[in-house]
CSV table of C-alpha atoms in Angstrom, one decimal:
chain,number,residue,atom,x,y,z
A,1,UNK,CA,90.6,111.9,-185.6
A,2,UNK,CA,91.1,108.1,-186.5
A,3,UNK,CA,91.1,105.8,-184.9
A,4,UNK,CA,93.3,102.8,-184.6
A,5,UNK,CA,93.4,99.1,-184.1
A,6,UNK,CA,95.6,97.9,-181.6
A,7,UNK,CA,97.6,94.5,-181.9
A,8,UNK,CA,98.3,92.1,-179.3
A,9,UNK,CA,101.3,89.5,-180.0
A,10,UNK,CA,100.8,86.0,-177.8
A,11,UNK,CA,103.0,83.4,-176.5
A,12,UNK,CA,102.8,80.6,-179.0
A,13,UNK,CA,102.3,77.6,-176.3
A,14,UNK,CA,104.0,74.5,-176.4
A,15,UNK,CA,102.8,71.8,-178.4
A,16,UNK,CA,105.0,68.7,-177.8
A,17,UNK,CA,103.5,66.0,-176.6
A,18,UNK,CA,104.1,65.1,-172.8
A,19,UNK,CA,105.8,61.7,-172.1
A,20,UNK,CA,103.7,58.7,-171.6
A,21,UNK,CA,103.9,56.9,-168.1
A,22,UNK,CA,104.8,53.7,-167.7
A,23,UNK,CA,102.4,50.8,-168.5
A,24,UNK,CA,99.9,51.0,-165.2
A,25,UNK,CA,99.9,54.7,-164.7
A,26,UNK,CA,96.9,56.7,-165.5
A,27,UNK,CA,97.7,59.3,-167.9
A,28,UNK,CA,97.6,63.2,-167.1
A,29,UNK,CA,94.3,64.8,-168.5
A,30,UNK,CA,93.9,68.0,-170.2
A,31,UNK,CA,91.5,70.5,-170.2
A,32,UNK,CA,90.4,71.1,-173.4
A,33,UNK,CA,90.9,74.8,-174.6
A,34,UNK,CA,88.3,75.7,-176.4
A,35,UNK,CA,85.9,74.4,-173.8
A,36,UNK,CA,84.2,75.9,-171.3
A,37,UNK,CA,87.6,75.9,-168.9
A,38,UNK,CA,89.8,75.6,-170.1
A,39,UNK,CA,92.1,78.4,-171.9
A,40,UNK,CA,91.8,79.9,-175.1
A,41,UNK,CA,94.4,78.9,-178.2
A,42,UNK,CA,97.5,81.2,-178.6
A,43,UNK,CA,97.4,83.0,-181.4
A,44,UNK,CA,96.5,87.1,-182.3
A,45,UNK,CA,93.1,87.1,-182.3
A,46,UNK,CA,92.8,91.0,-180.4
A,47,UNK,CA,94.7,91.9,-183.2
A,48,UNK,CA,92.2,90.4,-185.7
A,49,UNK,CA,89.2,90.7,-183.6
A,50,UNK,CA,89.5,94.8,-183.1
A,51,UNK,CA,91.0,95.6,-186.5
A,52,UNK,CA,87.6,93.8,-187.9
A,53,UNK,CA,85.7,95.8,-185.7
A,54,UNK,CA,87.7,99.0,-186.4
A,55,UNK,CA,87.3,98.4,-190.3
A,56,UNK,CA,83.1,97.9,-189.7
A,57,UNK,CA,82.3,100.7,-187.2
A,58,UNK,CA,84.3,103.6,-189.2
A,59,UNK,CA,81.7,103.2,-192.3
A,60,UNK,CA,78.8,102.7,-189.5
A,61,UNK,CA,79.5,106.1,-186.9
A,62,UNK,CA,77.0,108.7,-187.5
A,63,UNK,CA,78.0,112.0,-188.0
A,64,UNK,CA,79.2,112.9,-184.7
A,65,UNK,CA,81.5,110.1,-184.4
A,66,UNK,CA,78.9,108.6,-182.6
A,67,UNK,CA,78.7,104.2,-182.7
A,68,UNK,CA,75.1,102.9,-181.1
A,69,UNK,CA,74.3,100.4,-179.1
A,70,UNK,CA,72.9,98.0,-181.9
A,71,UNK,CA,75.4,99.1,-184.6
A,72,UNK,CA,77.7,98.1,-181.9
A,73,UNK,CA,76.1,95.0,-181.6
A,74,UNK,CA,76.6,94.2,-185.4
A,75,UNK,CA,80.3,95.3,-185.9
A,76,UNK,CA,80.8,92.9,-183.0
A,77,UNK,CA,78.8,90.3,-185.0
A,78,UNK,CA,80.6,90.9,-188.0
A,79,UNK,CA,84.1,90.8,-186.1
A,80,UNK,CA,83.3,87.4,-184.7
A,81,UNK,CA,82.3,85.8,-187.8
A,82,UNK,CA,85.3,86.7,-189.5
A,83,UNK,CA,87.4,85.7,-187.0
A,84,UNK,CA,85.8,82.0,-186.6
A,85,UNK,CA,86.5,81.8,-190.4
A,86,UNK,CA,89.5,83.0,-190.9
A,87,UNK,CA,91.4,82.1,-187.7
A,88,UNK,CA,89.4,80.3,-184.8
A,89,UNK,CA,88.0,77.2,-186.4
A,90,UNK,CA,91.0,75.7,-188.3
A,91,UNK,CA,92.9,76.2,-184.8
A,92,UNK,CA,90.7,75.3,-182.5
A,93,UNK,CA,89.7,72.4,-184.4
A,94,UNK,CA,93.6,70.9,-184.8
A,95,UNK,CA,93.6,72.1,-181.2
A,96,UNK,CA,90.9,69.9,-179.7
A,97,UNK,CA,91.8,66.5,-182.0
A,98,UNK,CA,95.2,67.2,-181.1
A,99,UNK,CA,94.6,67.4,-177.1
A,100,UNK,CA,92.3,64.2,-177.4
A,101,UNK,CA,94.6,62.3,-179.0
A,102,UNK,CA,97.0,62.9,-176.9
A,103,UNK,CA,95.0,61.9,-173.6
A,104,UNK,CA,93.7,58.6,-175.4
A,105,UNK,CA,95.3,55.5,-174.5
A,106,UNK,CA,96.6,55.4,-177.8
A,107,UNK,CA,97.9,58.4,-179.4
A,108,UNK,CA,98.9,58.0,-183.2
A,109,UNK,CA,100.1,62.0,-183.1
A,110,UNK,CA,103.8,62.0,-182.1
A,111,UNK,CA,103.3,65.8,-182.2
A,112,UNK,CA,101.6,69.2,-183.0
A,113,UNK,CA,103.0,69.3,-187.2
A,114,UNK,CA,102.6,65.7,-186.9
A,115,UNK,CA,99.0,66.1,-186.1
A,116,UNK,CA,98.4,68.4,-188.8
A,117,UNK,CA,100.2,66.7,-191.5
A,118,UNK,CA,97.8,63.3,-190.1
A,119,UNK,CA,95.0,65.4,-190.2
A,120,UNK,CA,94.9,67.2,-193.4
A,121,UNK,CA,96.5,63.6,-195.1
A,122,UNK,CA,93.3,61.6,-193.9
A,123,UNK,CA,90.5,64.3,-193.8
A,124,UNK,CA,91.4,66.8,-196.5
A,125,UNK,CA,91.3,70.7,-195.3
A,126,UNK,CA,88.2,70.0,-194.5
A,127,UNK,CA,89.1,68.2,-191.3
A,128,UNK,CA,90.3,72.0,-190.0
A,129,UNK,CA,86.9,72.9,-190.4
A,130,UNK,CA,85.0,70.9,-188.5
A,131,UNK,CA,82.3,72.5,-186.5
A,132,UNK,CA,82.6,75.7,-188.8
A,133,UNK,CA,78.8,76.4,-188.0
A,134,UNK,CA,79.1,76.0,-184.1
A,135,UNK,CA,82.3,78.5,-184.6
A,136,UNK,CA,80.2,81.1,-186.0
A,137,UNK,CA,77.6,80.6,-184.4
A,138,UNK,CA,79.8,81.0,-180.6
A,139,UNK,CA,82.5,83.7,-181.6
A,140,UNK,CA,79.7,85.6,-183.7
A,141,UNK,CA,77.8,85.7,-180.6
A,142,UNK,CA,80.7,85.9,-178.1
A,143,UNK,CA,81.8,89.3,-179.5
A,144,UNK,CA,78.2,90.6,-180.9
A,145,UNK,CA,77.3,90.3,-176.7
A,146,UNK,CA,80.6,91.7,-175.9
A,147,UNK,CA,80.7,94.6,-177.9
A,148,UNK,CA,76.8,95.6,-177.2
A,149,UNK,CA,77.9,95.9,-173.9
A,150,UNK,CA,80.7,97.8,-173.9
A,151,UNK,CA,78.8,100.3,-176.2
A,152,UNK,CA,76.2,100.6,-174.6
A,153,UNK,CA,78.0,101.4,-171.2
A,154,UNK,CA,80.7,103.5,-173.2
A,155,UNK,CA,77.5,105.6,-174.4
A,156,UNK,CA,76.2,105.8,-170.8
A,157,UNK,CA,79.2,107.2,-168.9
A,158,UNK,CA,80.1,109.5,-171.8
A,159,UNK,CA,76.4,110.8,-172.2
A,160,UNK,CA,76.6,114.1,-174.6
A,161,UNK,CA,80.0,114.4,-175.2
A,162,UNK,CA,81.1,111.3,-177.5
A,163,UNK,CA,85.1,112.7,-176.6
A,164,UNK,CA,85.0,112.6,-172.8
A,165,UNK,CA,88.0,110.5,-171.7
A,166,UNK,CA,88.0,107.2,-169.7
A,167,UNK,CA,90.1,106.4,-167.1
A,168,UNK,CA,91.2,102.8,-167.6
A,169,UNK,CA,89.8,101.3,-164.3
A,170,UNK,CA,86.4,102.2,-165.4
A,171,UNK,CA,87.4,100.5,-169.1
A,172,UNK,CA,88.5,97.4,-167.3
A,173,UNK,CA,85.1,97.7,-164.8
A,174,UNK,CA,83.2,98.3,-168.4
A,175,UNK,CA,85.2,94.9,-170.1
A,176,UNK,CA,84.6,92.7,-167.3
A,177,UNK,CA,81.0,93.2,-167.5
A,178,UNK,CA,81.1,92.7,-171.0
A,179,UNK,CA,83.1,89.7,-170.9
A,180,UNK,CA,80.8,88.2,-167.8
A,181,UNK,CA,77.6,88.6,-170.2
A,182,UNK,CA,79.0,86.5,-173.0
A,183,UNK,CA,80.2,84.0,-170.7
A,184,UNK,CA,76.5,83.8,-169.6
A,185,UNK,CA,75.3,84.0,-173.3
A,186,UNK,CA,77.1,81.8,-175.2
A,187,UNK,CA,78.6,78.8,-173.0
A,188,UNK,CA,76.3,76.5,-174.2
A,189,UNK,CA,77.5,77.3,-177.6
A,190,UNK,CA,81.0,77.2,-176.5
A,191,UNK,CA,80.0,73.2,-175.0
A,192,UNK,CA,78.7,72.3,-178.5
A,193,UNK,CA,81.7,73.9,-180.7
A,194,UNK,CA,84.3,72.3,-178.6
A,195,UNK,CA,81.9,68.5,-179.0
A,196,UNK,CA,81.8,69.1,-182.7
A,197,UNK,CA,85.9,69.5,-183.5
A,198,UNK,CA,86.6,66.8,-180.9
A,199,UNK,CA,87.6,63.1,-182.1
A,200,UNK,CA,84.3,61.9,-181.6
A,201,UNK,CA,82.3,64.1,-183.5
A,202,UNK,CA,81.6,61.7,-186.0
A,203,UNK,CA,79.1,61.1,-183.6
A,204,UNK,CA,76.3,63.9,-184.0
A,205,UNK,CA,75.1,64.9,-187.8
A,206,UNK,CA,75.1,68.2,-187.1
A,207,UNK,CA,75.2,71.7,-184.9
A,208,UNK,CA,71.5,70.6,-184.0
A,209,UNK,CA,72.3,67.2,-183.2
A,210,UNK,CA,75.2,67.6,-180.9
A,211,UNK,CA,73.2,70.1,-178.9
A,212,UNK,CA,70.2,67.9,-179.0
A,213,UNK,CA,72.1,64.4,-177.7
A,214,UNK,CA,73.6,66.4,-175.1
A,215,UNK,CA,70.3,67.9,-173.8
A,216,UNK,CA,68.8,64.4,-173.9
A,217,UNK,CA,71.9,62.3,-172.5
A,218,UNK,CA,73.1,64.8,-169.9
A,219,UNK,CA,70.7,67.5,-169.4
A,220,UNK,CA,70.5,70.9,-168.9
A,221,UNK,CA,73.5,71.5,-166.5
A,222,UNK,CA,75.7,70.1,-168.9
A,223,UNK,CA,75.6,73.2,-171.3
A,224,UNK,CA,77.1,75.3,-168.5
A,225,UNK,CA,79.7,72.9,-166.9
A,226,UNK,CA,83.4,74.6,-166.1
A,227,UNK,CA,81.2,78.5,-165.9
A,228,UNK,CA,82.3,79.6,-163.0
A,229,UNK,CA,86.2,79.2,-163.6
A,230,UNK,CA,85.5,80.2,-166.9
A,231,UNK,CA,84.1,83.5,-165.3
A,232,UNK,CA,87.0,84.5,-163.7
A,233,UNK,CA,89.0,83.8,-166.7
A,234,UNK,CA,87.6,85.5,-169.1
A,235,UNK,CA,86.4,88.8,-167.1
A,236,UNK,CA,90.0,89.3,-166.7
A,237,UNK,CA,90.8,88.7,-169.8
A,238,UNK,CA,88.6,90.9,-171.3
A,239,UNK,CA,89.0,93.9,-169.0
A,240,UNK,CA,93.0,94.0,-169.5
A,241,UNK,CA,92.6,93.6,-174.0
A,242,UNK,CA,90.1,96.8,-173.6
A,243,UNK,CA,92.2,98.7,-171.0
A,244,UNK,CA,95.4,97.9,-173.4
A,245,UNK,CA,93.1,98.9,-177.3
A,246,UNK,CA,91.9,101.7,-175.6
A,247,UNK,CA,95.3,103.2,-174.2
A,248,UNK,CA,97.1,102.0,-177.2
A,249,UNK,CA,94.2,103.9,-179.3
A,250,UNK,CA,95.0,107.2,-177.1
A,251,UNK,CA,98.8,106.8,-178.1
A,252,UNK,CA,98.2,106.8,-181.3
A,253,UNK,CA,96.1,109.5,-181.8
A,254,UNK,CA,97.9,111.5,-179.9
A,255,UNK,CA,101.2,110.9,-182.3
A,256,UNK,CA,99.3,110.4,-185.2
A,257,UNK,CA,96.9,113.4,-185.8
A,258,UNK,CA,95.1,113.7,-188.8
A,259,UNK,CA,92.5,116.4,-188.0
């Protein structure tokens, strides 16, 4: 039976520019998306993210069907780091310059296209690509440690049978974990991606450097600052896209046949 990707359309946010308070006021911050926690960008990447993984794991099932733990791991791997190319840098990067600017004292973007237009004019396309390594690097990781878990604990409650159905509380049960490991893993990595697209990343010389500066500057703590909301968050998150792939999977095998 084949199996099928699921896609997940998203509520493109809005990206004018609040109005600026009279001369005196402090301005509103913003939490930077991409960071630690703040929330992600809006744009398909469940859609993107399982198709990837999809695509990988039908040439890597054994005979059986049957998708391993570290097999798992490196679909997941593979999915992240074509994801980060393709979609994740180039929008979190406007993303975060965008957001900065716009809490600055003096913001040259009078909008979201505007932004764009500013930034690929002055940098090239290359300036939606900053942090490309850092990227990888985090959403490689993100869904290498997120997939390895839901694998391995898919494997575990089905034990022989590699067809035994899952209710979808213990899918959700299953993706929080998964998403509460890579929240654990991969923060720090998260901290540094979201330092490197920012304005002021002109500042380290590399992946290497950023992390190193804020090890030295700010210590330890700093690579895990905004985890716990970020915990919530994203355990949620993660539980409700498996719970919808997996029932959307069910639906369409069961309409789609192709033994």
């Amino acid at each position: 039976m084949a199996s099928w990707a699921c896609t997940a359309a998203s509520v493109p946010c809005s990206t004018a520019p609040s109005p600026r308070p009279p001369s005196g006021e402090a301005r509103p911050q913003a939490a930077t998306g991409g960071g630690p926690g703040g929330g992600g960008p809006s744009h398909p990447l469940p859609a993107f993210r399982f198709g990837m993984f999809e695509f990988l794991s039908n040439h890597m099932r054994d005979a059986q069907g049957r998708l391993d733990s570290t097999r798992g791991l490196l679909c997941g791997l593979g999915a992240g780091v074509a994801e980060a190319v393709v979609v994740v840098c180039p929008m979190e990067t406007i993303k975060v310059k965008f957001i900065h600017d716009q809490t600055s004292s003096n913001p040259k973007y009078r909008g979201f296209f505007h932004g764009v237009r500013e930034i690929v004019r002055e940098q090239g396309l290359k300036g939606t690509y900053q942090g490309l390594t850092a990227t990888v690097l985090k959403q490689g990781s993100n869904q290498a440690i997120r997939f390895f878990v839901m694998t391995s604990l898919r494997n575990w409650y089905r034990g022989d049978n590699p067809n035994k159905p899952m209710n979808p509380l213990i899918t959700g049960v299953f993706g929080a974990i998964a998403g509460a490991a890579s929240v654990f893993g991969n923060t720090p990595l998260d901290v540094i991606k979201t330092r490197m697209q920012g304005l002021e990343a002109h500042k380290y010389r590399n992946t290497w450097d950023c992390g190193l500066q804020i090890l030295r500057n700010e210590g330890l703590k700093a690579f895990y600052k905004g985890t716990v909301p970020r915990l919530g968050r994203v355990c949620l998150d993660v539980a409700i896209v498996f719970i919808i792939y997996d029932e959307v999977v069910k639906l369409l095998n069961k309409v789609w046949k192709t033994d």
